PDB file of C-alpha atoms in Angstrom:
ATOM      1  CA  UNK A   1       0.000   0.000   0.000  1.00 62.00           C
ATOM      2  CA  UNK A   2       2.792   2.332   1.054  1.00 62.00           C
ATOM      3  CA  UNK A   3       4.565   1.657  -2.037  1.00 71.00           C
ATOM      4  CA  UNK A   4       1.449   1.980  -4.308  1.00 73.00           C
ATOM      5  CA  UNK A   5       0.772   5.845  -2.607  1.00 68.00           C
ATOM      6  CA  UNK A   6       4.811   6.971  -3.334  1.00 68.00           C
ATOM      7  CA  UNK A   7       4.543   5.493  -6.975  1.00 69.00           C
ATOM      8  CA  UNK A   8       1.511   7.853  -6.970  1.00 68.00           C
ATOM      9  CA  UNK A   9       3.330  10.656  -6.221  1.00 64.00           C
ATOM     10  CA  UNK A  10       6.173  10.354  -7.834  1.00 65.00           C
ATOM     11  CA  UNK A  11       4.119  10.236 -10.863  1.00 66.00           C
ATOM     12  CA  UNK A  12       1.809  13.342  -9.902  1.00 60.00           C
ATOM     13  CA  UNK A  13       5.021  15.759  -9.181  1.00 55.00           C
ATOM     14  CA  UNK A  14       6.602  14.154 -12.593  1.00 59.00           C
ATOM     15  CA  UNK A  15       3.450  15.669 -14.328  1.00 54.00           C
ATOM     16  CA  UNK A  16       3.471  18.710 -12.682  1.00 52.00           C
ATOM     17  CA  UNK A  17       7.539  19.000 -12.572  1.00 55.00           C
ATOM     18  CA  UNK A  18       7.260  20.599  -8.875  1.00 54.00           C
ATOM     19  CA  UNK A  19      10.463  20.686  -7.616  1.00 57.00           C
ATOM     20  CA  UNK A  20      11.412  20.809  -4.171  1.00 58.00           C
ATOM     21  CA  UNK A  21      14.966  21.724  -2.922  1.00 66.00           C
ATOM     22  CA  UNK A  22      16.347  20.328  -0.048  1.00 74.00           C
ATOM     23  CA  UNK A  23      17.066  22.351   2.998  1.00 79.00           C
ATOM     24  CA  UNK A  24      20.301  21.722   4.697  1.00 82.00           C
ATOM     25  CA  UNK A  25      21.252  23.148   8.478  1.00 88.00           C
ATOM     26  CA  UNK A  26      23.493  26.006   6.747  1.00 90.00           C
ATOM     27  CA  UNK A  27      20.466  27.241   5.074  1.00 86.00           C
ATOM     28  CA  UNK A  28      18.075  27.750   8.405  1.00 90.00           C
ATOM     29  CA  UNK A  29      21.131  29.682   9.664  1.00 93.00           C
ATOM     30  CA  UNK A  30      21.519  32.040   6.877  1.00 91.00           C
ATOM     31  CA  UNK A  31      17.832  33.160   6.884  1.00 91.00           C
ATOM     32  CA  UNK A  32      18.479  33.395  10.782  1.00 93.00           C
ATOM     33  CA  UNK A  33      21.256  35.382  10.136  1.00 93.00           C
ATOM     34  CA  UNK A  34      19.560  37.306   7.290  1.00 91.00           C
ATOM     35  CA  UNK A  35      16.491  37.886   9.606  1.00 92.00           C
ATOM     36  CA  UNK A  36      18.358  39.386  11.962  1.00 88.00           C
ATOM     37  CA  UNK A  37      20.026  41.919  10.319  1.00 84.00           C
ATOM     38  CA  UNK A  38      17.166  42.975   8.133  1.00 84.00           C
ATOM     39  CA  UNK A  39      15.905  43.482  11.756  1.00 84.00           C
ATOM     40  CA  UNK A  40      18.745  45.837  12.937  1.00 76.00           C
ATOM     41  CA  UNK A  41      18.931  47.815   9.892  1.00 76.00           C
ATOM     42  CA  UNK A  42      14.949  48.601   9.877  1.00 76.00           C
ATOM     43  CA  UNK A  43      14.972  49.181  14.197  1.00 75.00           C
ATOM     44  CA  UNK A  44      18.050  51.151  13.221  1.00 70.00           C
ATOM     45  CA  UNK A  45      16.822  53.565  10.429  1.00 70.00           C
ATOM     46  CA  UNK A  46      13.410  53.820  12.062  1.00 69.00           C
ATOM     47  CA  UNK A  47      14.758  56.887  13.929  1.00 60.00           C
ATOM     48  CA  UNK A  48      16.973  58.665  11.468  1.00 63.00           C
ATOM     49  CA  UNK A  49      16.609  60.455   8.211  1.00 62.00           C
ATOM     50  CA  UNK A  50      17.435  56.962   6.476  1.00 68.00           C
ATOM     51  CA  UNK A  51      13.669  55.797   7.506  1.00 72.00           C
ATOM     52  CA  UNK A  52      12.342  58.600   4.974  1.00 72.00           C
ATOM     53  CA  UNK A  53      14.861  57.345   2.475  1.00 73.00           C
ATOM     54  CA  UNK A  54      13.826  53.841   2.729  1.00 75.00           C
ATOM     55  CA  UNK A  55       9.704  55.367   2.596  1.00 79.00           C
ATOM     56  CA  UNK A  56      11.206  56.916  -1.064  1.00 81.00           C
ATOM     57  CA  UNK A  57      13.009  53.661  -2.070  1.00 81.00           C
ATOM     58  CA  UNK A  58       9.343  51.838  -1.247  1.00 85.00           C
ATOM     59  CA  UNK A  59       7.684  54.173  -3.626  1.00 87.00           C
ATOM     60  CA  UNK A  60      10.109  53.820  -6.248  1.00 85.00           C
ATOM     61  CA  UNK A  61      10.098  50.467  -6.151  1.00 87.00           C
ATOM     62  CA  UNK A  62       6.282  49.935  -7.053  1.00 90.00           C
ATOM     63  CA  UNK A  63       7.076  52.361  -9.560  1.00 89.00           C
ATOM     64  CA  UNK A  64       9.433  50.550 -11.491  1.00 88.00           C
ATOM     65  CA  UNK A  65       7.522  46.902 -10.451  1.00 90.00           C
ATOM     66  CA  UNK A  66       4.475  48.900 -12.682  1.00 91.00           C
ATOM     67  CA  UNK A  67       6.498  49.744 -15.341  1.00 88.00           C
ATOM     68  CA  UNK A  68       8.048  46.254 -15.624  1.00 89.00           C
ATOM     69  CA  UNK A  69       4.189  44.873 -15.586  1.00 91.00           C
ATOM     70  CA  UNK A  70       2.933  47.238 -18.702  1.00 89.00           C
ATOM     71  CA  UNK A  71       6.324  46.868 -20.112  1.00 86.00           C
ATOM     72  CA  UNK A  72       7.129  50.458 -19.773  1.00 88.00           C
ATOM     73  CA  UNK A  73      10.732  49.625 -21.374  1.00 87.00           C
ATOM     74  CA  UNK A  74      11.694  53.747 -21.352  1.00 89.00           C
ATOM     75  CA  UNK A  75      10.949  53.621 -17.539  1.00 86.00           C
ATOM     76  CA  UNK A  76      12.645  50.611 -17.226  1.00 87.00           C
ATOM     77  CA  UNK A  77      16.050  51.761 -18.900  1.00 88.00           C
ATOM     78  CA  UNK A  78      15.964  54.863 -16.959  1.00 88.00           C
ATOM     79  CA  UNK A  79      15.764  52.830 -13.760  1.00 85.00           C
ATOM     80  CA  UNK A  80      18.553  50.251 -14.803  1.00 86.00           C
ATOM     81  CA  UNK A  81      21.065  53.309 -14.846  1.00 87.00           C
ATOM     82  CA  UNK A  82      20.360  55.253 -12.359  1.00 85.00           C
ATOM     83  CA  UNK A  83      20.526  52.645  -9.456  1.00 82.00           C
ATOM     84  CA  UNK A  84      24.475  53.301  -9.276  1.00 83.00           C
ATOM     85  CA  UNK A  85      24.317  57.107  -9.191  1.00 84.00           C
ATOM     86  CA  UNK A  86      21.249  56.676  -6.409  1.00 81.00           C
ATOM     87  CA  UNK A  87      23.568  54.035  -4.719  1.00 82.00           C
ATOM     88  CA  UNK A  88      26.384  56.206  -4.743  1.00 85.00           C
ATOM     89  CA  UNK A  89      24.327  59.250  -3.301  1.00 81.00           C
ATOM     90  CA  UNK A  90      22.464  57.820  -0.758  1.00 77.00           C
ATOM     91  CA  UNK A  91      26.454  56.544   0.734  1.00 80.00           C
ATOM     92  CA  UNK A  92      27.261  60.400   0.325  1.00 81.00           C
ATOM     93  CA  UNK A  93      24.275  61.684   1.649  1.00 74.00           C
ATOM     94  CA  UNK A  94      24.116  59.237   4.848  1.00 73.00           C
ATOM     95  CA  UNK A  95      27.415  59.037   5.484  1.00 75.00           C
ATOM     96  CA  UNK A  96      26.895  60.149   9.213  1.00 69.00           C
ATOM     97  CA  UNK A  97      24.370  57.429  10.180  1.00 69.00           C
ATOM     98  CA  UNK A  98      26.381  54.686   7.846  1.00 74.00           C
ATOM     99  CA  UNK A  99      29.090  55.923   9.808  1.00 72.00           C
ATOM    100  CA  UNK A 100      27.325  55.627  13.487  1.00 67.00           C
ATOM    101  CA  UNK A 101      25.598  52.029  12.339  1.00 69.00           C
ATOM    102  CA  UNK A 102      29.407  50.844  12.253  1.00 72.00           C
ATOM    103  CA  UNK A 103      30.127  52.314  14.737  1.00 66.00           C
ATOM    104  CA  UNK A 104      27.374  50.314  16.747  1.00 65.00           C
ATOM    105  CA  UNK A 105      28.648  47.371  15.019  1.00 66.00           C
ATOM    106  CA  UNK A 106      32.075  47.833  16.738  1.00 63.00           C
ATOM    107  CA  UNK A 107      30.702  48.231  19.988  1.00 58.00           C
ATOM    108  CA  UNK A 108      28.713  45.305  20.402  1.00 54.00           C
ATOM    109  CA  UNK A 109      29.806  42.837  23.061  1.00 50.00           C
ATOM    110  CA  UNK A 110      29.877  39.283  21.244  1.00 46.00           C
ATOM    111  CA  UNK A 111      32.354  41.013  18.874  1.00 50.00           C
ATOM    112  CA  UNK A 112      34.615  41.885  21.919  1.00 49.00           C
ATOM    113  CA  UNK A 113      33.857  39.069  23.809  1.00 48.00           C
ATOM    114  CA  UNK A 114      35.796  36.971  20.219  1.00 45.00           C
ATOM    115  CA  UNK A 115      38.389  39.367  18.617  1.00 49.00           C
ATOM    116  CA  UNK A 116      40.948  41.149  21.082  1.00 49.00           C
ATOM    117  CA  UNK A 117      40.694  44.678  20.595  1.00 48.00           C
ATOM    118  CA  UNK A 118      42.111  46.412  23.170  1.00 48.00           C
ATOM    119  CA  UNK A 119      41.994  44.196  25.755  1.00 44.00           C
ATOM    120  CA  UNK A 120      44.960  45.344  27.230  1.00 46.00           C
ATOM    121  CA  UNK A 121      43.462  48.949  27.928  1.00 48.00           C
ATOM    122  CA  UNK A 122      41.987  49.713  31.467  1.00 53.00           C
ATOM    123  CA  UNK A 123      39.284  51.908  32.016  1.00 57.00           C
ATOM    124  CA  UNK A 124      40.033  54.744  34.254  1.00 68.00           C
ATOM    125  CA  UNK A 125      37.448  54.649  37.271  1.00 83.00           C
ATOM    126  CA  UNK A 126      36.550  57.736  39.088  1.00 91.00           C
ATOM    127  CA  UNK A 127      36.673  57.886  43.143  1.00 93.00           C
ATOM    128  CA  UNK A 128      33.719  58.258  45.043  1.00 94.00           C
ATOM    129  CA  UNK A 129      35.112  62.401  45.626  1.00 95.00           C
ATOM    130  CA  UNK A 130      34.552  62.552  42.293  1.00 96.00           C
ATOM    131  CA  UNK A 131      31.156  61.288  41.857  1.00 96.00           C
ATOM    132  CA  UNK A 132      29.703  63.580  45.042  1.00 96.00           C
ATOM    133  CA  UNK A 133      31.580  66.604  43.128  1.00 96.00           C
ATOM    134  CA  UNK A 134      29.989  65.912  40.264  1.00 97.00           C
ATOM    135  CA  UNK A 135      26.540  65.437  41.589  1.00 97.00           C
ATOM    136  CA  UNK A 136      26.827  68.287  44.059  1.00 97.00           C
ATOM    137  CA  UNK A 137      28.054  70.096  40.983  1.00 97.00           C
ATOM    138  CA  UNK A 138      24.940  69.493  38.670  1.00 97.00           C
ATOM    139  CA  UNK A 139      22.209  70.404  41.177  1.00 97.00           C
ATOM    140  CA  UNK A 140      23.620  73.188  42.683  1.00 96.00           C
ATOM    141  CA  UNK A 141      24.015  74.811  38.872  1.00 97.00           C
ATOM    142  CA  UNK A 142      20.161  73.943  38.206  1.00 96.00           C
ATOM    143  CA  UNK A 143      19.448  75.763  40.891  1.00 96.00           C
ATOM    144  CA  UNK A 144      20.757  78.711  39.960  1.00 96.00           C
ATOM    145  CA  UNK A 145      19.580  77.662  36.214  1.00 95.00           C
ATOM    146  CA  UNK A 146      23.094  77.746  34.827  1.00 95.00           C
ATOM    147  CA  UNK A 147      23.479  75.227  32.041  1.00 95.00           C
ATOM    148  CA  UNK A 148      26.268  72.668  31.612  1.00 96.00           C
ATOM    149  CA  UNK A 149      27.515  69.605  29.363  1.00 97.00           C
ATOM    150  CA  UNK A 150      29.851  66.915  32.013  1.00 98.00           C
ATOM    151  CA  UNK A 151      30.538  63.674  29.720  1.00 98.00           C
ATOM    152  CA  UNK A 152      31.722  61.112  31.393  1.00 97.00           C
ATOM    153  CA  UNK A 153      34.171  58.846  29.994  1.00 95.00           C
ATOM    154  CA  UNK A 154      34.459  55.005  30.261  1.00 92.00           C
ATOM    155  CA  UNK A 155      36.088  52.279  28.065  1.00 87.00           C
ATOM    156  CA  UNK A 156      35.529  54.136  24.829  1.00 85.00           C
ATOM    157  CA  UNK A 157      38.460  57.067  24.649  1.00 89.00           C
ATOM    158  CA  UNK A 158      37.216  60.478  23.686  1.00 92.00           C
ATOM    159  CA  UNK A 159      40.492  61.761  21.788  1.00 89.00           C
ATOM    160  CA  UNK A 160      38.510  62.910  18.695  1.00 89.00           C
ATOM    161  CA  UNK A 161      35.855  64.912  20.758  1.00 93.00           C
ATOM    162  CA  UNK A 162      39.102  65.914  23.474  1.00 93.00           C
ATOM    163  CA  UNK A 163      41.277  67.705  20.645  1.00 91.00           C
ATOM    164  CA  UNK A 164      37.945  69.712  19.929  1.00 94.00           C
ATOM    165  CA  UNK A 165      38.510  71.875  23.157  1.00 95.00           C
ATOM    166  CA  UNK A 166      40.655  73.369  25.638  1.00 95.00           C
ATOM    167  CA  UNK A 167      42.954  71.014  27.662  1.00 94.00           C
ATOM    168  CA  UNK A 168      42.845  71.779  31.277  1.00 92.00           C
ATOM    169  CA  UNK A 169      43.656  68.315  32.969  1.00 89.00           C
ATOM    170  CA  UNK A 170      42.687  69.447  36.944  1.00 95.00           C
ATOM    171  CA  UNK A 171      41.175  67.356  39.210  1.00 96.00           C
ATOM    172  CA  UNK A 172      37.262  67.258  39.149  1.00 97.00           C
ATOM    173  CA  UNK A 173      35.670  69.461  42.198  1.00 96.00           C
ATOM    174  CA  UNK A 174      32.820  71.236  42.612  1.00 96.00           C
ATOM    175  CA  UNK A 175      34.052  74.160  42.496  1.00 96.00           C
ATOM    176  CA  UNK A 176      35.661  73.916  39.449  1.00 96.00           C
ATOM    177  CA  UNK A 177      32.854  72.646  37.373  1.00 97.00           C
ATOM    178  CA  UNK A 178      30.821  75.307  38.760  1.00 96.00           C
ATOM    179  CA  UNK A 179      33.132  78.263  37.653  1.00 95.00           C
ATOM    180  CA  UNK A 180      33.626  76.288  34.225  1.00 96.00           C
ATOM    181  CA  UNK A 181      29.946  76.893  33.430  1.00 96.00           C
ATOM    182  CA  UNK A 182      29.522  79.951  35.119  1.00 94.00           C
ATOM    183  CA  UNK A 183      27.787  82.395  32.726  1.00 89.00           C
ATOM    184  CA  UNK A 184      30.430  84.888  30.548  1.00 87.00           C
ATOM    185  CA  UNK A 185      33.212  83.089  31.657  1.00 90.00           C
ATOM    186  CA  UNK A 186      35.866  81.670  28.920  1.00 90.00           C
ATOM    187  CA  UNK A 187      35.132  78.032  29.403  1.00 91.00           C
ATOM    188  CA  UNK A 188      31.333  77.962  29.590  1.00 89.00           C
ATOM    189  CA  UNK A 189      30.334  77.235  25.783  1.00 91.00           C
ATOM    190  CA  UNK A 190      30.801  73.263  24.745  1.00 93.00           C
ATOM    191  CA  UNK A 191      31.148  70.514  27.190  1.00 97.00           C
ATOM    192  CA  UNK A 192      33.914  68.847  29.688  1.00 97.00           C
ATOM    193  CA  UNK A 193      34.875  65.841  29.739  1.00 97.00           C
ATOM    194  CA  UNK A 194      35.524  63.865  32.656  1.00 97.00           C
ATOM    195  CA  UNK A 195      38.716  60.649  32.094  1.00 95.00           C
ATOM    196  CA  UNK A 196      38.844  59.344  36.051  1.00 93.00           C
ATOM    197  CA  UNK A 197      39.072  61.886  38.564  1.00 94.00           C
ATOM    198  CA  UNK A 198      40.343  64.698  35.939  1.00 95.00           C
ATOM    199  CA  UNK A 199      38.795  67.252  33.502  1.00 97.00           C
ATOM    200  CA  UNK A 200      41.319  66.307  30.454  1.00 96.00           C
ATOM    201  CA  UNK A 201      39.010  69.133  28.221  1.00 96.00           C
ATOM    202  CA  UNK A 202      36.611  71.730  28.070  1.00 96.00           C
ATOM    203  CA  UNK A 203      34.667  73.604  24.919  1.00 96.00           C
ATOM    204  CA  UNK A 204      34.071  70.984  23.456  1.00 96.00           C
ATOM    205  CA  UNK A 205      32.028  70.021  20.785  1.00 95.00           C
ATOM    206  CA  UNK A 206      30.026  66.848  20.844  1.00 95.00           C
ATOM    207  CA  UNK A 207      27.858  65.181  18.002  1.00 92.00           C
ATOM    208  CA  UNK A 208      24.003  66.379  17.578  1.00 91.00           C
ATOM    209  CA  UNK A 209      21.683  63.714  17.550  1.00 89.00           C
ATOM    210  CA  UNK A 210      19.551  63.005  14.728  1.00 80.00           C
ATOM    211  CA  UNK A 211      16.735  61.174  16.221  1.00 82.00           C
ATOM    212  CA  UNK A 212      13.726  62.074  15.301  1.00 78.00           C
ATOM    213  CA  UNK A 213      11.764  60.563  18.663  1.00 81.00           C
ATOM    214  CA  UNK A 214      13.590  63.313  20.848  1.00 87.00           C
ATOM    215  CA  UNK A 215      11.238  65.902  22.114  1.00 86.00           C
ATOM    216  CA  UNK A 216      10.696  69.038  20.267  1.00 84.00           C
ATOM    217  CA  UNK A 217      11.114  70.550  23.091  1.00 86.00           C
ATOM    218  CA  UNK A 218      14.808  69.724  23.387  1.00 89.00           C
ATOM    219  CA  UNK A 219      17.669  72.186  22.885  1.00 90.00           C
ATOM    220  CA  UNK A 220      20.972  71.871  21.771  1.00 93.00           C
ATOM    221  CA  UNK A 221      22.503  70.961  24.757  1.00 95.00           C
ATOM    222  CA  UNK A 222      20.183  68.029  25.540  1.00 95.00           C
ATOM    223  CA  UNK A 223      20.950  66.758  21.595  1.00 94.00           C
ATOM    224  CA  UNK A 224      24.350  67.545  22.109  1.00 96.00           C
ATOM    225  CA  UNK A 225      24.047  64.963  25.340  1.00 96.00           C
ATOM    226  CA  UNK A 226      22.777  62.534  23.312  1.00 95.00           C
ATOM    227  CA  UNK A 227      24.613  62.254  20.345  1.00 92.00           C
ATOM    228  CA  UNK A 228      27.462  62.035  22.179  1.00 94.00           C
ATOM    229  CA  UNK A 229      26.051  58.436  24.306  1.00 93.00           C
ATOM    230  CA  UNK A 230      24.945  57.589  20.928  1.00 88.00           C
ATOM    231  CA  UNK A 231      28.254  57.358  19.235  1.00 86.00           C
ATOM    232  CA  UNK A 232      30.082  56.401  22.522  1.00 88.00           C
ATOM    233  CA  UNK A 233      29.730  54.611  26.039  1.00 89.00           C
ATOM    234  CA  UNK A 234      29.898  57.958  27.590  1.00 94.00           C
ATOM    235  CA  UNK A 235      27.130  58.876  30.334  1.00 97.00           C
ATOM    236  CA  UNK A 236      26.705  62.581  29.667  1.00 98.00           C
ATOM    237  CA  UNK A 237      25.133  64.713  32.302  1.00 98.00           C
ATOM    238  CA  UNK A 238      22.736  67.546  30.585  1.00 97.00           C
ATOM    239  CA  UNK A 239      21.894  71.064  33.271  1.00 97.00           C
ATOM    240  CA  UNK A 240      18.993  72.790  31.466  1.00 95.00           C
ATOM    241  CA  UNK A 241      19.834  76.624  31.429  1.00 94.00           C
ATOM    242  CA  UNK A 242      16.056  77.202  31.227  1.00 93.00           C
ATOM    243  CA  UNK A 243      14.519  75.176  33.638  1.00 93.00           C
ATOM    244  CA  UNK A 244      17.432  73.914  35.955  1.00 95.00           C
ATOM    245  CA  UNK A 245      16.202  70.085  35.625  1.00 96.00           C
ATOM    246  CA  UNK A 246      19.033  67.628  35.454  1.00 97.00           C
ATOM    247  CA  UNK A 247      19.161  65.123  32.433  1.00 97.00           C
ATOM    248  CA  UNK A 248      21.439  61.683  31.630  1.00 98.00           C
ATOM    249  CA  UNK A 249      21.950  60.623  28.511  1.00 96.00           C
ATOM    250  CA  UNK A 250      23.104  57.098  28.138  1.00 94.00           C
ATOM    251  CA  UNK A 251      23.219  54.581  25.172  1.00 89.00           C
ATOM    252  CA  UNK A 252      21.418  56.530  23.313  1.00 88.00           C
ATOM    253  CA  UNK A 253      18.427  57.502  25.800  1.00 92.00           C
ATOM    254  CA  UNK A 254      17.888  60.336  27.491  1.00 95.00           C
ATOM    255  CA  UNK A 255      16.453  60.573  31.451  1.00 96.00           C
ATOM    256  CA  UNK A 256      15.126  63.587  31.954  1.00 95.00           C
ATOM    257  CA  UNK A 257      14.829  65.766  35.208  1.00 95.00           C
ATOM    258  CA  UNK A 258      16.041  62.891  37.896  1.00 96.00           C
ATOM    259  CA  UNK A 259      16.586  63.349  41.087  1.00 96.00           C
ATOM    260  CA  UNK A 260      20.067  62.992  42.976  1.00 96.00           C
ATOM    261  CA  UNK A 261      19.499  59.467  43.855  1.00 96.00           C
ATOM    262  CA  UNK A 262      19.331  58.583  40.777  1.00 96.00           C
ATOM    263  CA  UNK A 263      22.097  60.405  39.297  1.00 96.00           C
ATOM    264  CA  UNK A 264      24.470  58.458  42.098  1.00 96.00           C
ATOM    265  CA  UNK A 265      22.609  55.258  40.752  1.00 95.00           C
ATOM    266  CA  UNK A 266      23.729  55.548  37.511  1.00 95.00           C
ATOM    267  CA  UNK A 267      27.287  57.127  38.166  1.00 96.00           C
ATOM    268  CA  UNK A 268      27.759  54.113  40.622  1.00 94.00           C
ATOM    269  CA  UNK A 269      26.524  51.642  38.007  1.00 93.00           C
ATOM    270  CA  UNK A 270      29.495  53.103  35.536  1.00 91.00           C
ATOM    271  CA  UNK A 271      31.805  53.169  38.310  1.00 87.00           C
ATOM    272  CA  UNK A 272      31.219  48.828  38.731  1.00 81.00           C
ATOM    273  CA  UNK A 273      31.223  47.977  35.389  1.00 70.00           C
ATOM    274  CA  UNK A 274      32.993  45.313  34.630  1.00 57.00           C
ATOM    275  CA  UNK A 275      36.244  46.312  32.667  1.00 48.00           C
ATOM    276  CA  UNK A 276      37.837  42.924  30.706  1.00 46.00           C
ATOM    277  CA  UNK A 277      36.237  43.159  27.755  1.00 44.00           C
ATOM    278  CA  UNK A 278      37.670  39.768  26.322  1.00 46.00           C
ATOM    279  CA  UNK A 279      36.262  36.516  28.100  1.00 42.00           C
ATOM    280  CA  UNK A 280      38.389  34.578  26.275  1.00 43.00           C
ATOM    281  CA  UNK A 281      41.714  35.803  26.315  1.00 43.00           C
ATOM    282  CA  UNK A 282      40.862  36.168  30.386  1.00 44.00           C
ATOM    283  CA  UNK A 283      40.018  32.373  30.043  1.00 43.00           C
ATOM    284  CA  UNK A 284      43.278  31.894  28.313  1.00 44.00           C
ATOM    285  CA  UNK A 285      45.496  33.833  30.573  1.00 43.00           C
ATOM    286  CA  UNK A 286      43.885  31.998  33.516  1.00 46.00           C
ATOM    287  CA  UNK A 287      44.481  28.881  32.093  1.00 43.00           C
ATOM    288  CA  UNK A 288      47.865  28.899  31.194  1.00 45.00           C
ATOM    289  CA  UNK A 289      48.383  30.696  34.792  1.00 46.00           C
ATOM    290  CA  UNK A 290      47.330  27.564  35.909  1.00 42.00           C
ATOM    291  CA  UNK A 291      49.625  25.567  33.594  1.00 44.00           C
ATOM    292  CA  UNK A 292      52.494  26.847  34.527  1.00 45.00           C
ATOM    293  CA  UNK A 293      52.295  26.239  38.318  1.00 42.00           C
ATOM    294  CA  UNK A 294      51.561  23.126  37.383  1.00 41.00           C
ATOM    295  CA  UNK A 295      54.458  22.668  35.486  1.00 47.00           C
ATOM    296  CA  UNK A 296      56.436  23.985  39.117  1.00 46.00           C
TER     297      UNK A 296
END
């Protein structure tokens, strides 16, 4: 009987000449891995001019898919040659978010966690002094409404955005943050930023964000903050000018008007973090460690 019903259909898909290809494990993990990205790249352009360019690259697409129905073969040509020059203007023309979405790509953790890039680089932590200055600092300038920029550095150095400003390299106190952002002094303008227990630089110019879910209602300074924990692991700390509320921006997100418990919280969660950046080579070091007092 079993035989009779597979002669059967081997017969039927002969007739029909269905073919079905075979699906081997390397193909379920390609469409994983295809998945996934396609995922990134649309959670990833969703808040950035790219999302408008991809709304124009829908609409020219069922352009050209009616022209290729009605046979529209002028359309068609036309199409066909301009798909390098639109390539090679949309690279031009989003070269800033290209750039950040590589970035990104550079930052993540399973990358790190495999390839040893810069493994042998400590972060430089900042004392608990420093973290009390800092926080004194902050809410005693929003209450007086002056406005000020503090990044925070971490593993990620800050070179590119350091050479942008003035190089002081003092030790962080309240008192000297405060006269740093005092109003019509030299040093106000621009941001500081904070490498351990020292203010390497002041003036200086961070990247604005480009996100188009930030509040209208945001100024400079607060895109400033942002762009700057977008392209970096920096925690930035934001002092509106106008209201005196105190903002963090971190990975990207912005916390708006928190209180001074929470702006330890997150200064102490910086101040833990966990510094080897390399499990493996950790694993590796550790292990031959352990080799060699064997070998004693």
């Amino acid at each position: 009987m079993e035989q009779r019903i597979t002669q059967m259909m081997e017969r039927y898909l002969s007739i029909v000449d269905v073919y079905f290809p075979e699906i081997h494990l390397t193909d379920i993990i390609e469409v994983m891995i295809l998945t996934f990205l396609i995922y990134q790249i649309m959670i990833w352009i969703k808040n950035t001019k790219a999302w408008m360019l991809l709304k124009g690259i829908i609409v020219l697409a069922v352009f050209i898919l009616v022209a290729a129905i009605f046979k529209m073969h002028t359309i068609l040509f036309v199409a066909r040659n301009s798909v390098t020059v639109m390539a090679t203007a949309a690279i031009v023309v989003f070269q800033p978010e290209l750039r950040r979405a590589l970035e990104k790509l550079g930052e993540r953790k399973f990358l790190t966690s495999v390839v040893p890039f810069e493994t042998n680089r400590e972060r430089v932590r900042f004392s608990e002094e420093t973290m009390d200055s800092m926080i004194d600092a902050a809410f005693s300038m929003g209450a007086v409404k002056t406005g000020a920029l503090i990044v925070v550095e971490q593993a990620i150095r800050l070179t590119e955005y350091e050479s942008t400003g003035i190089r002081l390299d003092c030790i962080v106190s309240r008192q000297v943050l405060i006269n740093i952002f005092e109003h019509n002094t030299p040093l106000h303008d621009g941001a500081i930023i904070v490498r351990g227990d020292r203010i390497v630089s002041a003036t200086c110019y961070l990247p604005l964000s480009d996100n188009m879910g930030l509040s209208k209602d945001l100024g400079t300074r607060h895109r400033a903050a942002v762009g700057m924990s977008e392209v970096s692991d920096a925690l930035v700390i934001a002092v509106s000018e106008e209201t005196g509320a105190v903002s963090v921006a971190s990975g990207g997100q912005l916390y708006r008007n928190i209180s001074r418990e929470e702006l330890k919280d997150k200064l102490t969660a910086i101040q833990n973090k966990k510094t080897d950046t390399n499990k493996l080579i950790a694993m590796w070091k550790g292990r031959h460690s352990h080799e060699e007092k064997t070998d004693e």
